[in-house]
Amino acid sequence: MTEIPSEFDSSSYRDVLARFDAAAEWFRLDPNIWNRLRLPQRALCVTMPIRMDNGDVHVFQGFRVQHDSILGPTKGGVRYHPEVNLGEVASLAMNMTWKCSLAGLPYGGAKGGIRCNPRSLSKQELQRLTRRYTAEIFPIIGPDNDIPAPDVGTNEHVMAWMMDTYSHQRGYAAPGVVTGKPICIGGSLGREEATGRGVVSVVIESMKHLGINCEGATAVVQGFGNVGVFTARFLTELGIKVVAVSDSTCGIYNKNGLDIGNVTAHKNSRRTLQGYPEGEIISNEQLLETECTVVIPAALSGQIRGDNAHKLRCRMVVEGANNPTTKEGDAVLRERGIFVVPDILANSGGVIVSYFEWVQNLQKYFWKEKEINEKLHDFIVTAFNRVLGFSLSEKVDMRMAAMAISIRRLADAHVARGLYP
Ligand code: NAD
């Protein structure tokens, strides 16, 4: 097998690759296709000198990685975080390839990122940085090439600036270049809530499979951003008690269930969960160890590891975040019989509705929210049942089943396009 080039070598890349290698081995994937998919197709590193509000110029680093475009244009979020690096972005791009293939979307995987702390930048600085990043990656993005979307630290405003910069270069409005935009410039109804809505559909299907009722079920959600907030809100709407949530500063716990509306209002006004009056402050470690029906990691990668997976006290883990469980953590959960719904299935609601947004942009015809939510439910529940069926018939866990289904579609496409015998 091809060695991992040092540029990509990172713990997240090794984790994602280990999962792919295990599935490729189980699947007896053609070694040429296997070798090709171990590395990204294209990776661009850029530097951006930005004038800060105080007059200084700071040089930021950014990345865009396209993993595989055999199924169509590549698709994936843009992350603004101080620890972004090429290896992490490449691992997330690879994960997007598996996710799009599993959901049956006509996309390959991509990811982008800027190494920065968005919380310490003013809105004007963020806008200048986003526009310069878009100009730097302009040659490789576009509605038919590669379509960015929001991820950790980015939102609809960032997508609007990206769309505007790209459109200026082209000379016409090109809404299909990004998804997760504001509705007024071609965004889709239901996109903001889509990942959380999809996570909750998967929680409900998993509970049906395990014979658990919503009444009496409890959840903890790690991360209170786009994915975490909507997941917590939709769970409580279905009568599932959310007993703990957290952000990067702390966790909060209330054994009677948190009022997610009040928690959201507190977080929006203070930008932190600290000081929330109707709950007890806990650490992120304690949050993961809270007794509950389902743990939903919806923050960053590497949160459930070999050293803490044995402390989880839940029946299931539904991965809202990308790559939240390390290879070692996964082995512990498997041994303990905890039902794990992998990220490439559990959080695919975001890219599914991004696909709907892109289709609406290309058609220049917009759908009703009800139709979007129903289609999302249909896509994700179909994928869930396909993965569960495969897992039961082949006696493999849900992660292996999801990977095998995804790889089969990719392998068929590589062969059909005549690239491999
Ligand atoms: P976000 O930036 O909106 O929110 C991230 C949240 O995580 C914030 O509340 C932040 O405070 C919290 N956080 C950061 N570090 C933490 C830590 N160490 N412990 C606990 N909380 C921490 O990001 P998001 O869009 O909600 O994305 C969350 C995860 O979901 C990421 O892994 C992302 O890749 C994945 N994801 C997002 C989408 C989407 O549509 N936004 C789709 C699929 C997957």
CSV table of C-alpha atoms and ligand atoms in Angstrom, one decimal:
chain,number,residue,atom,x,y,z
A,1,MET,CA,0.0,0.0,0.0
A,2,THR,CA,1.0,3.6,-0.6
A,3,GLU,CA,2.8,5.3,2.3
A,4,ILE,CA,0.9,8.2,3.8
A,5,PRO,CA,2.9,11.3,2.6
A,6,SER,CA,4.2,13.3,5.7
A,7,GLU,CA,2.0,16.3,4.7
A,8,PHE,CA,-1.2,14.4,5.5
A,9,ASP,CA,0.1,12.3,8.4
A,10,SER,CA,-2.0,13.2,11.5
A,11,SER,CA,-4.0,11.2,14.0
A,12,SER,CA,-7.3,12.0,12.3
A,13,TYR,CA,-6.0,10.9,8.9
A,14,ARG,CA,-4.6,7.7,10.4
A,15,ASP,CA,-8.0,7.0,12.1
A,16,VAL,CA,-10.1,7.6,9.0
A,17,LEU,CA,-7.6,5.6,6.9
A,18,ALA,CA,-7.6,2.7,9.4
A,19,ARG,CA,-11.4,2.4,9.0
A,20,PHE,CA,-11.2,2.5,5.3
A,21,ASP,CA,-8.4,-0.1,5.2
A,22,ALA,CA,-10.3,-2.4,7.5
A,23,ALA,CA,-13.4,-2.1,5.3
A,24,ALA,CA,-11.5,-2.5,2.0
A,25,GLU,CA,-9.8,-5.6,3.4
A,26,TRP,CA,-13.2,-7.1,4.5
A,27,PHE,CA,-14.7,-6.1,1.1
A,28,ARG,CA,-11.7,-7.5,-0.8
A,29,LEU,CA,-11.5,-4.2,-2.7
A,30,ASP,CA,-9.4,-4.2,-5.9
A,31,PRO,CA,-5.9,-3.1,-4.7
A,32,ASN,CA,-5.6,-0.4,-7.4
A,33,ILE,CA,-8.9,1.3,-6.4
A,34,TRP,CA,-7.9,0.8,-2.7
A,35,ASN,CA,-4.6,2.4,-3.3
A,36,ARG,CA,-6.1,5.3,-5.2
A,37,LEU,CA,-8.7,6.0,-2.5
A,38,ARG,CA,-6.1,6.0,0.3
A,39,LEU,CA,-4.9,9.5,-0.9
A,40,PRO,CA,-6.8,12.6,-1.9
A,41,GLN,CA,-7.1,13.5,-5.6
A,42,ARG,CA,-6.1,17.1,-5.1
A,43,ALA,CA,-4.9,19.3,-2.2
A,44,LEU,CA,-4.3,23.0,-2.2
A,45,CYS,CA,-2.5,25.0,0.5
A,46,VAL,CA,-2.9,28.7,0.5
A,47,THR,CA,-1.6,31.7,2.6
A,48,MET,CA,-3.6,34.9,3.0
A,49,PRO,CA,-2.2,38.2,4.2
A,50,ILE,CA,-5.0,40.0,5.9
A,51,ARG,CA,-5.1,43.6,7.2
A,52,MET,CA,-6.4,43.4,10.8
A,53,ASP,CA,-8.6,46.2,12.3
A,54,ASN,CA,-5.6,47.6,14.2
A,55,GLY,CA,-3.6,48.0,11.0
A,56,ASP,CA,-1.3,45.0,11.4
A,57,VAL,CA,-1.0,42.4,8.6
A,58,HIS,CA,-1.4,38.8,9.7
A,59,VAL,CA,-0.7,35.9,7.4
A,60,PHE,CA,-3.3,33.0,7.7
A,61,GLN,CA,-3.0,29.5,6.3
A,62,GLY,CA,-5.8,27.7,4.5
A,63,PHE,CA,-6.5,24.5,2.8
A,64,ARG,CA,-8.9,22.8,0.3
A,65,VAL,CA,-8.7,19.1,-0.3
A,66,GLN,CA,-10.7,17.1,-2.8
A,67,HIS,CA,-10.6,13.4,-2.1
A,68,ASP,CA,-12.4,11.7,-5.0
A,69,SER,CA,-14.6,13.1,-7.9
A,70,ILE,CA,-15.6,9.8,-9.5
A,71,LEU,CA,-19.3,10.2,-8.6
A,72,GLY,CA,-19.5,13.9,-9.4
A,73,PRO,CA,-18.3,17.3,-8.2
A,74,THR,CA,-16.8,17.3,-4.7
A,75,LYS,CA,-18.6,18.6,-1.7
A,76,GLY,CA,-17.7,19.4,1.9
A,77,GLY,CA,-17.6,22.1,4.6
A,78,VAL,CA,-15.1,24.8,5.4
A,79,ARG,CA,-13.8,24.9,9.0
A,80,TYR,CA,-12.4,27.9,10.8
A,81,HIS,CA,-10.5,26.6,13.9
A,82,PRO,CA,-7.1,27.3,15.5
A,83,GLU,CA,-6.0,23.6,15.1
A,84,VAL,CA,-7.0,23.1,11.4
A,85,ASN,CA,-4.2,21.4,9.5
A,86,LEU,CA,-3.8,19.7,6.1
A,87,GLY,CA,-3.9,16.2,7.6
A,88,GLU,CA,-7.2,16.9,9.4
A,89,VAL,CA,-8.8,18.5,6.3
A,90,ALA,CA,-7.7,15.6,4.2
A,91,SER,CA,-9.2,13.1,6.6
A,92,LEU,CA,-12.5,15.0,6.7
A,93,ALA,CA,-12.5,15.2,2.8
A,94,MET,CA,-12.1,11.4,2.7
A,95,ASN,CA,-14.9,11.0,5.2
A,96,MET,CA,-17.1,13.1,2.9
A,97,THR,CA,-16.5,10.7,0.0
A,98,TRP,CA,-17.8,7.8,2.1
A,99,LYS,CA,-20.7,9.9,3.3
A,100,CYS,CA,-21.9,11.1,-0.1
A,101,SER,CA,-21.5,7.7,-1.6
A,102,LEU,CA,-23.5,6.0,1.2
A,103,ALA,CA,-26.4,8.6,0.9
A,104,GLY,CA,-26.5,7.9,-2.9
A,105,LEU,CA,-25.6,11.5,-3.7
A,106,PRO,CA,-23.9,12.4,-7.0
A,107,TYR,CA,-20.8,13.9,-5.2
A,108,GLY,CA,-17.3,13.1,-4.1
A,109,GLY,CA,-15.8,14.3,-0.9
A,110,ALA,CA,-13.9,17.5,-0.1
A,111,LYS,CA,-13.2,19.7,2.9
A,112,GLY,CA,-11.6,23.1,3.5
A,113,GLY,CA,-10.3,25.1,6.4
A,114,ILE,CA,-8.5,28.1,7.7
A,115,ARG,CA,-6.2,28.0,10.7
A,116,CYS,CA,-7.7,30.8,12.8
A,117,ASN,CA,-9.8,31.5,15.9
A,118,PRO,CA,-13.0,33.0,14.5
A,119,ARG,CA,-14.2,34.1,17.9
A,120,SER,CA,-11.2,36.5,18.2
A,121,LEU,CA,-11.8,38.1,14.8
A,122,SER,CA,-14.1,41.0,14.1
A,123,LYS,CA,-16.9,40.6,11.5
A,124,GLN,CA,-14.9,42.8,9.1
A,125,GLU,CA,-11.7,40.7,9.6
A,126,LEU,CA,-13.7,37.5,9.0
A,127,GLN,CA,-15.2,38.9,5.8
A,128,ARG,CA,-11.7,40.0,4.5
A,129,LEU,CA,-10.3,36.6,5.3
A,130,THR,CA,-13.2,34.7,3.7
A,131,ARG,CA,-13.0,36.7,0.5
A,132,ARG,CA,-9.2,36.2,0.2
A,133,TYR,CA,-9.6,32.5,0.9
A,134,THR,CA,-12.3,32.2,-1.8
A,135,ALA,CA,-10.1,34.1,-4.3
A,136,GLU,CA,-7.2,31.7,-3.5
A,137,ILE,CA,-9.2,28.5,-4.0
A,138,PHE,CA,-11.2,30.0,-6.9
A,139,PRO,CA,-9.5,27.8,-9.6
A,140,ILE,CA,-10.7,24.6,-8.0
A,141,ILE,CA,-14.3,25.4,-6.8
A,142,GLY,CA,-17.5,26.0,-8.7
A,143,PRO,CA,-21.0,24.4,-9.1
A,144,ASP,CA,-19.6,21.7,-11.3
A,145,ASN,CA,-16.3,21.3,-9.6
A,146,ASP,CA,-16.4,21.6,-5.8
A,147,ILE,CA,-19.1,23.1,-3.6
A,148,PRO,CA,-18.2,24.3,-0.1
A,149,ALA,CA,-20.6,24.5,2.9
A,150,PRO,CA,-20.5,25.6,6.5
A,151,ASP,CA,-18.8,23.5,9.2
A,152,VAL,CA,-17.2,24.2,12.6
A,153,GLY,CA,-16.7,28.0,13.0
A,154,THR,CA,-18.4,29.0,9.8
A,155,ASN,CA,-22.1,29.9,9.1
A,156,GLU,CA,-24.4,31.3,6.4
A,157,HIS,CA,-22.7,34.7,6.5
A,158,VAL,CA,-19.4,33.1,5.5
A,159,MET,CA,-21.1,31.2,2.7
A,160,ALA,CA,-22.7,34.5,1.5
A,161,TRP,CA,-19.3,36.1,1.3
A,162,MET,CA,-17.8,33.1,-0.5
A,163,MET,CA,-20.7,33.1,-3.0
A,164,ASP,CA,-20.4,36.9,-3.6
A,165,THR,CA,-16.6,36.7,-4.2
A,166,TYR,CA,-16.9,33.8,-6.6
A,167,SER,CA,-19.8,35.5,-8.5
A,168,HIS,CA,-17.8,38.7,-8.9
A,169,GLN,CA,-15.0,36.7,-10.5
A,170,ARG,CA,-17.4,35.0,-12.8
A,171,GLY,CA,-19.4,38.1,-13.7
A,172,TYR,CA,-22.8,36.7,-12.8
A,173,ALA,CA,-24.6,35.4,-9.7
A,174,ALA,CA,-23.5,31.8,-9.1
A,175,PRO,CA,-25.5,30.5,-6.1
A,176,GLY,CA,-24.7,26.9,-6.8
A,177,VAL,CA,-21.0,27.4,-5.8
A,178,VAL,CA,-21.8,27.0,-2.0
A,179,THR,CA,-24.6,25.6,0.1
A,180,GLY,CA,-25.8,26.7,3.5
A,181,LYS,CA,-26.4,30.3,2.2
A,182,PRO,CA,-29.0,32.7,3.5
A,183,ILE,CA,-32.4,32.0,1.9
A,184,CYS,CA,-32.5,35.4,0.2
A,185,ILE,CA,-29.6,34.6,-2.1
A,186,GLY,CA,-30.6,31.0,-2.9
A,187,GLY,CA,-30.3,29.1,0.3
A,188,SER,CA,-32.7,26.2,1.0
A,189,LEU,CA,-35.4,26.1,3.6
A,190,GLY,CA,-34.5,23.5,6.2
A,191,ARG,CA,-30.7,23.5,5.5
A,192,GLU,CA,-29.8,25.1,8.9
A,193,GLU,CA,-31.6,22.5,10.9
A,194,ALA,CA,-30.9,19.6,8.5
A,195,THR,CA,-28.0,17.9,10.3
A,196,GLY,CA,-29.7,17.9,13.6
A,197,ARG,CA,-33.0,16.7,12.0
A,198,GLY,CA,-31.1,13.9,10.4
A,199,VAL,CA,-29.3,12.9,13.6
A,200,VAL,CA,-32.7,12.7,15.4
A,201,SER,CA,-34.3,10.6,12.6
A,202,VAL,CA,-31.4,8.2,13.1
A,203,VAL,CA,-31.8,8.2,16.9
A,204,ILE,CA,-35.4,7.3,16.5
A,205,GLU,CA,-34.7,4.5,14.1
A,206,SER,CA,-32.0,3.1,16.3
A,207,MET,CA,-34.4,3.2,19.3
A,208,LYS,CA,-37.0,1.3,17.3
A,209,HIS,CA,-34.4,-1.3,16.5
A,210,LEU,CA,-33.3,-1.7,20.1
A,211,GLY,CA,-36.9,-1.6,21.4
A,212,ILE,CA,-36.6,1.6,23.4
A,213,ASN,CA,-39.5,4.1,23.8
A,214,CYS,CA,-39.0,7.8,23.6
A,215,GLU,CA,-40.9,8.1,26.9
A,216,GLY,CA,-38.3,7.7,29.6
A,217,ALA,CA,-35.4,7.9,27.2
A,218,THR,CA,-32.6,10.4,27.9
A,219,ALA,CA,-29.8,12.0,25.8
A,220,VAL,CA,-26.6,14.0,26.3
A,221,VAL,CA,-25.3,16.2,23.5
A,222,GLN,CA,-21.7,17.3,23.4
A,223,GLY,CA,-21.3,20.6,21.4
A,224,PHE,CA,-23.9,23.3,21.3
A,225,GLY,CA,-23.4,24.7,17.8
A,226,ASN,CA,-25.4,24.1,14.7
A,227,VAL,CA,-25.6,20.4,15.0
A,228,GLY,CA,-25.9,20.2,18.8
A,229,VAL,CA,-28.6,22.9,19.2
A,230,PHE,CA,-31.0,21.5,16.6
A,231,THR,CA,-30.4,17.9,17.7
A,232,ALA,CA,-31.3,18.8,21.3
A,233,ARG,CA,-34.3,20.8,20.3
A,234,PHE,CA,-35.8,18.1,18.1
A,235,LEU,CA,-35.1,15.4,20.7
A,236,THR,CA,-37.0,17.3,23.3
A,237,GLU,CA,-39.9,17.9,20.9
A,238,LEU,CA,-40.2,14.1,20.6
A,239,GLY,CA,-40.3,13.7,24.4
A,240,ILE,CA,-36.7,12.6,24.9
A,241,LYS,CA,-35.2,14.3,27.9
A,242,VAL,CA,-31.9,16.0,27.1
A,243,VAL,CA,-30.2,15.9,30.5
A,244,ALA,CA,-26.8,17.4,29.6
A,245,VAL,CA,-25.3,19.6,26.9
A,246,SER,CA,-21.9,21.3,26.5
A,247,ASP,CA,-19.8,23.7,24.6
A,248,SER,CA,-16.1,24.4,24.5
A,249,THR,CA,-16.2,26.1,27.9
A,250,CYS,CA,-18.3,23.7,30.0
A,251,GLY,CA,-21.2,21.3,30.3
A,252,ILE,CA,-24.6,21.7,32.1
A,253,TYR,CA,-26.6,19.0,33.6
A,254,ASN,CA,-30.2,18.7,34.9
A,255,LYS,CA,-31.6,15.3,35.7
A,256,ASN,CA,-35.1,16.4,35.0
A,257,GLY,CA,-34.2,17.5,31.5
A,258,LEU,CA,-32.9,20.9,30.3
A,259,ASP,CA,-35.2,23.5,28.7
A,260,ILE,CA,-33.4,23.7,25.4
A,261,GLY,CA,-35.2,27.0,24.5
A,262,ASN,CA,-33.8,28.6,27.6
A,263,VAL,CA,-30.4,27.1,27.2
A,264,THR,CA,-30.2,28.4,23.6
A,265,ALA,CA,-31.3,31.9,24.6
A,266,HIS,CA,-28.6,31.9,27.3
A,267,LYS,CA,-25.9,30.7,24.9
A,268,ASN,CA,-27.0,33.3,22.3
A,269,SER,CA,-26.9,36.2,24.7
A,270,ARG,CA,-23.6,35.2,26.6
A,271,ARG,CA,-21.9,33.2,23.8
A,272,THR,CA,-21.1,30.5,26.5
A,273,LEU,CA,-23.1,28.0,28.6
A,274,GLN,CA,-21.4,29.2,31.7
A,275,GLY,CA,-23.7,30.8,34.2
A,276,TYR,CA,-26.8,29.0,33.1
A,277,PRO,CA,-29.0,29.0,36.1
A,278,GLU,CA,-31.2,25.9,35.7
A,279,GLY,CA,-28.5,23.2,35.8
A,280,GLU,CA,-25.3,22.1,37.4
A,281,ILE,CA,-22.0,22.8,35.8
A,282,ILE,CA,-20.1,19.7,34.7
A,283,SER,CA,-16.9,19.1,32.6
A,284,ASN,CA,-17.0,17.7,29.1
A,285,GLU,CA,-15.5,14.5,30.5
A,286,GLN,CA,-18.3,14.2,33.0
A,287,LEU,CA,-20.8,14.9,30.3
A,288,LEU,CA,-19.7,11.8,28.3
A,289,GLU,CA,-19.9,9.7,31.5
A,290,THR,CA,-23.5,10.7,32.3
A,291,GLU,CA,-25.9,7.8,32.5
A,292,CYS,CA,-28.4,8.1,29.6
A,293,THR,CA,-29.9,6.2,26.6
A,294,VAL,CA,-27.9,8.0,23.9
A,295,VAL,CA,-24.7,10.0,23.8
A,296,ILE,CA,-24.5,12.3,20.8
A,297,PRO,CA,-21.0,13.8,20.2
A,298,ALA,CA,-21.6,16.9,18.1
A,299,ALA,CA,-18.4,18.9,18.6
A,300,LEU,CA,-14.9,17.9,17.4
A,301,SER,CA,-13.1,14.7,16.5
A,302,GLY,CA,-11.3,12.3,18.9
A,303,GLN,CA,-13.7,12.8,21.9
A,304,ILE,CA,-14.4,9.1,22.6
A,305,ARG,CA,-11.1,7.3,23.0
A,306,GLY,CA,-9.4,4.2,24.3
A,307,ASP,CA,-8.9,5.9,27.7
A,308,ASN,CA,-12.6,7.0,28.3
A,309,ALA,CA,-14.8,4.8,26.1
A,310,HIS,CA,-15.2,2.3,29.0
A,311,LYS,CA,-16.7,5.1,31.2
A,312,LEU,CA,-19.7,5.8,28.9
A,313,ARG,CA,-23.0,4.7,30.5
A,314,CYS,CA,-25.4,4.6,27.5
A,315,ARG,CA,-27.1,2.1,25.2
A,316,MET,CA,-26.1,3.9,22.0
A,317,VAL,CA,-23.7,6.5,20.5
A,318,VAL,CA,-25.0,8.5,17.5
A,319,GLU,CA,-22.1,10.4,15.9
A,320,GLY,CA,-23.3,14.0,15.1
A,321,ALA,CA,-19.7,15.2,14.8
A,322,ASN,CA,-17.3,14.0,12.2
A,323,ASN,CA,-14.8,11.4,13.4
A,324,PRO,CA,-15.6,11.8,17.1
A,325,THR,CA,-14.5,8.3,18.1
A,326,THR,CA,-11.0,7.1,17.7
A,327,LYS,CA,-10.1,3.6,16.5
A,328,GLU,CA,-9.3,2.5,20.0
A,329,GLY,CA,-12.5,4.1,21.4
A,330,ASP,CA,-14.5,2.3,18.8
A,331,ALA,CA,-13.0,-1.1,19.7
A,332,VAL,CA,-14.0,-0.5,23.4
A,333,LEU,CA,-17.6,0.4,22.4
A,334,ARG,CA,-17.9,-2.6,20.2
A,335,GLU,CA,-16.7,-4.9,22.9
A,336,ARG,CA,-19.2,-3.4,25.4
A,337,GLY,CA,-22.1,-3.9,22.9
A,338,ILE,CA,-22.9,-0.2,22.7
A,339,PHE,CA,-24.8,0.4,19.5
A,340,VAL,CA,-22.9,3.0,17.4
A,341,VAL,CA,-24.3,4.8,14.4
A,342,PRO,CA,-21.3,6.1,12.5
A,343,ASP,CA,-20.8,9.7,11.4
A,344,ILE,CA,-21.0,9.0,7.7
A,345,LEU,CA,-24.6,7.9,8.3
A,346,ALA,CA,-25.7,9.8,11.4
A,347,ASN,CA,-24.7,13.4,10.3
A,348,SER,CA,-25.4,13.0,6.6
A,349,GLY,CA,-28.6,15.1,6.9
A,350,GLY,CA,-26.5,18.2,6.3
A,351,VAL,CA,-25.0,17.1,3.0
A,352,ILE,CA,-28.4,15.6,1.9
A,353,VAL,CA,-30.2,19.0,2.2
A,354,SER,CA,-27.1,20.7,0.8
A,355,TYR,CA,-27.7,18.5,-2.2
A,356,PHE,CA,-31.3,19.7,-2.3
A,357,GLU,CA,-30.1,23.3,-2.1
A,358,TRP,CA,-27.7,22.8,-5.1
A,359,VAL,CA,-30.4,21.0,-7.1
A,360,GLN,CA,-32.8,24.0,-6.5
A,361,ASN,CA,-30.0,26.4,-7.5
A,362,LEU,CA,-29.3,24.6,-10.7
A,363,GLN,CA,-33.1,24.3,-11.5
A,364,LYS,CA,-33.8,27.8,-10.3
A,365,TYR,CA,-36.9,26.4,-8.8
A,366,PHE,CA,-37.5,26.3,-5.0
A,367,TRP,CA,-39.3,23.6,-2.9
A,368,LYS,CA,-41.5,23.9,0.1
A,369,GLU,CA,-40.0,23.2,3.6
A,370,LYS,CA,-42.4,20.3,4.2
A,371,GLU,CA,-41.2,18.6,0.9
A,372,ILE,CA,-37.5,19.1,1.9
A,373,ASN,CA,-38.0,17.7,5.4
A,374,GLU,CA,-39.9,14.7,4.0
A,375,LYS,CA,-37.3,14.0,1.4
A,376,LEU,CA,-34.5,14.3,4.0
A,377,HIS,CA,-36.3,11.8,6.2
A,378,ASP,CA,-36.8,9.4,3.3
A,379,PHE,CA,-33.1,9.6,2.2
A,380,ILE,CA,-31.7,9.1,5.7
A,381,VAL,CA,-34.1,6.4,6.9
A,382,THR,CA,-33.5,4.5,3.7
A,383,ALA,CA,-29.7,4.7,4.2
A,384,PHE,CA,-30.1,3.7,7.9
A,385,ASN,CA,-32.2,0.6,7.0
A,386,ARG,CA,-29.8,-0.4,4.3
A,387,VAL,CA,-26.9,-0.2,6.7
A,388,LEU,CA,-28.8,-2.0,9.5
A,389,GLY,CA,-29.9,-4.8,7.1
A,390,PHE,CA,-26.3,-5.2,5.9
A,391,SER,CA,-25.0,-5.2,9.5
A,392,LEU,CA,-27.5,-7.9,10.6
A,393,SER,CA,-27.0,-10.1,7.5
A,394,GLU,CA,-23.2,-9.9,7.3
A,395,LYS,CA,-22.8,-9.9,11.1
A,396,VAL,CA,-20.6,-6.7,11.1
A,397,ASP,CA,-21.1,-3.5,13.1
A,398,MET,CA,-22.9,-0.5,11.7
A,399,ARG,CA,-19.6,1.3,10.9
A,400,MET,CA,-18.3,-1.6,8.8
A,401,ALA,CA,-21.7,-2.0,7.1
A,402,ALA,CA,-21.8,1.7,6.2
A,403,MET,CA,-18.3,1.7,4.9
A,404,ALA,CA,-18.9,-1.5,2.8
A,405,ILE,CA,-22.0,-0.1,1.1
A,406,SER,CA,-20.2,3.2,0.4
A,407,ILE,CA,-17.1,1.5,-1.0
A,408,ARG,CA,-19.2,-0.8,-3.2
A,409,ARG,CA,-20.8,2.2,-5.0
A,410,LEU,CA,-17.5,3.9,-5.4
A,411,ALA,CA,-15.8,0.7,-6.7
A,412,ASP,CA,-18.6,0.2,-9.2
A,413,ALA,CA,-18.2,3.7,-10.5
A,414,HIS,CA,-14.4,3.5,-10.8
A,415,VAL,CA,-14.8,0.2,-12.8
A,416,ALA,CA,-17.7,1.6,-14.9
A,417,ARG,CA,-15.6,4.6,-15.9
A,418,GLY,CA,-13.0,2.2,-17.2
A,419,LEU,CA,-10.3,3.3,-14.9
A,420,TYR,CA,-9.6,-0.2,-13.5
A,421,PRO,CA,-10.1,-3.6,-14.9
B,1,NAD,P1,-20.3,24.8,15.3
B,1,NAD,O1,-19.1,25.6,15.2
B,1,NAD,O2,-21.6,25.4,15.0
B,1,NAD,O3,-20.4,24.2,16.8
B,1,NAD,C1,-19.4,23.5,17.4
B,1,NAD,C2,-19.7,23.4,18.9
B,1,NAD,O4,-18.8,22.5,19.6
B,1,NAD,C3,-19.7,24.7,19.7
B,1,NAD,O5,-20.7,24.8,20.6
B,1,NAD,C4,-18.4,24.7,20.4
B,1,NAD,O6,-18.3,25.4,21.6
B,1,NAD,C5,-18.3,23.2,20.7
B,1,NAD,N1,-17.0,22.7,21.1
B,1,NAD,C6,-15.8,23.0,20.5
B,1,NAD,N2,-14.8,22.3,21.2
B,1,NAD,C7,-15.4,21.5,22.1
B,1,NAD,C8,-15.0,20.6,23.1
B,1,NAD,N3,-13.7,20.3,23.2
B,1,NAD,N4,-15.9,20.0,23.9
B,1,NAD,C9,-17.2,20.3,23.8
B,1,NAD,N5,-17.7,21.2,22.9
B,1,NAD,C10,-16.8,21.8,22.1
B,1,NAD,O7,-20.1,23.4,14.5
B,1,NAD,P2,-21.2,22.4,13.9
B,1,NAD,O8,-21.5,22.9,12.5
B,1,NAD,O9,-22.3,22.2,14.9
B,1,NAD,O10,-20.3,21.1,13.7
B,1,NAD,C11,-20.1,20.2,14.8
B,1,NAD,C12,-19.6,18.9,14.3
B,1,NAD,O11,-20.6,18.3,13.4
B,1,NAD,C13,-18.3,18.9,13.6
B,1,NAD,O12,-17.6,17.7,13.8
B,1,NAD,C14,-18.8,19.0,12.1
B,1,NAD,O13,-17.8,18.6,11.2
B,1,NAD,C15,-19.9,18.1,12.1
B,1,NAD,N6,-20.9,18.3,11.1
B,1,NAD,C16,-21.5,19.5,10.9
B,1,NAD,C17,-22.5,19.6,9.9
B,1,NAD,C18,-23.2,20.9,9.6
B,1,NAD,O14,-24.1,20.9,8.8
B,1,NAD,N7,-22.9,22.0,10.3
B,1,NAD,C19,-22.8,18.5,9.1
B,1,NAD,C20,-22.2,17.3,9.3
B,1,NAD,C21,-21.2,17.2,10.3
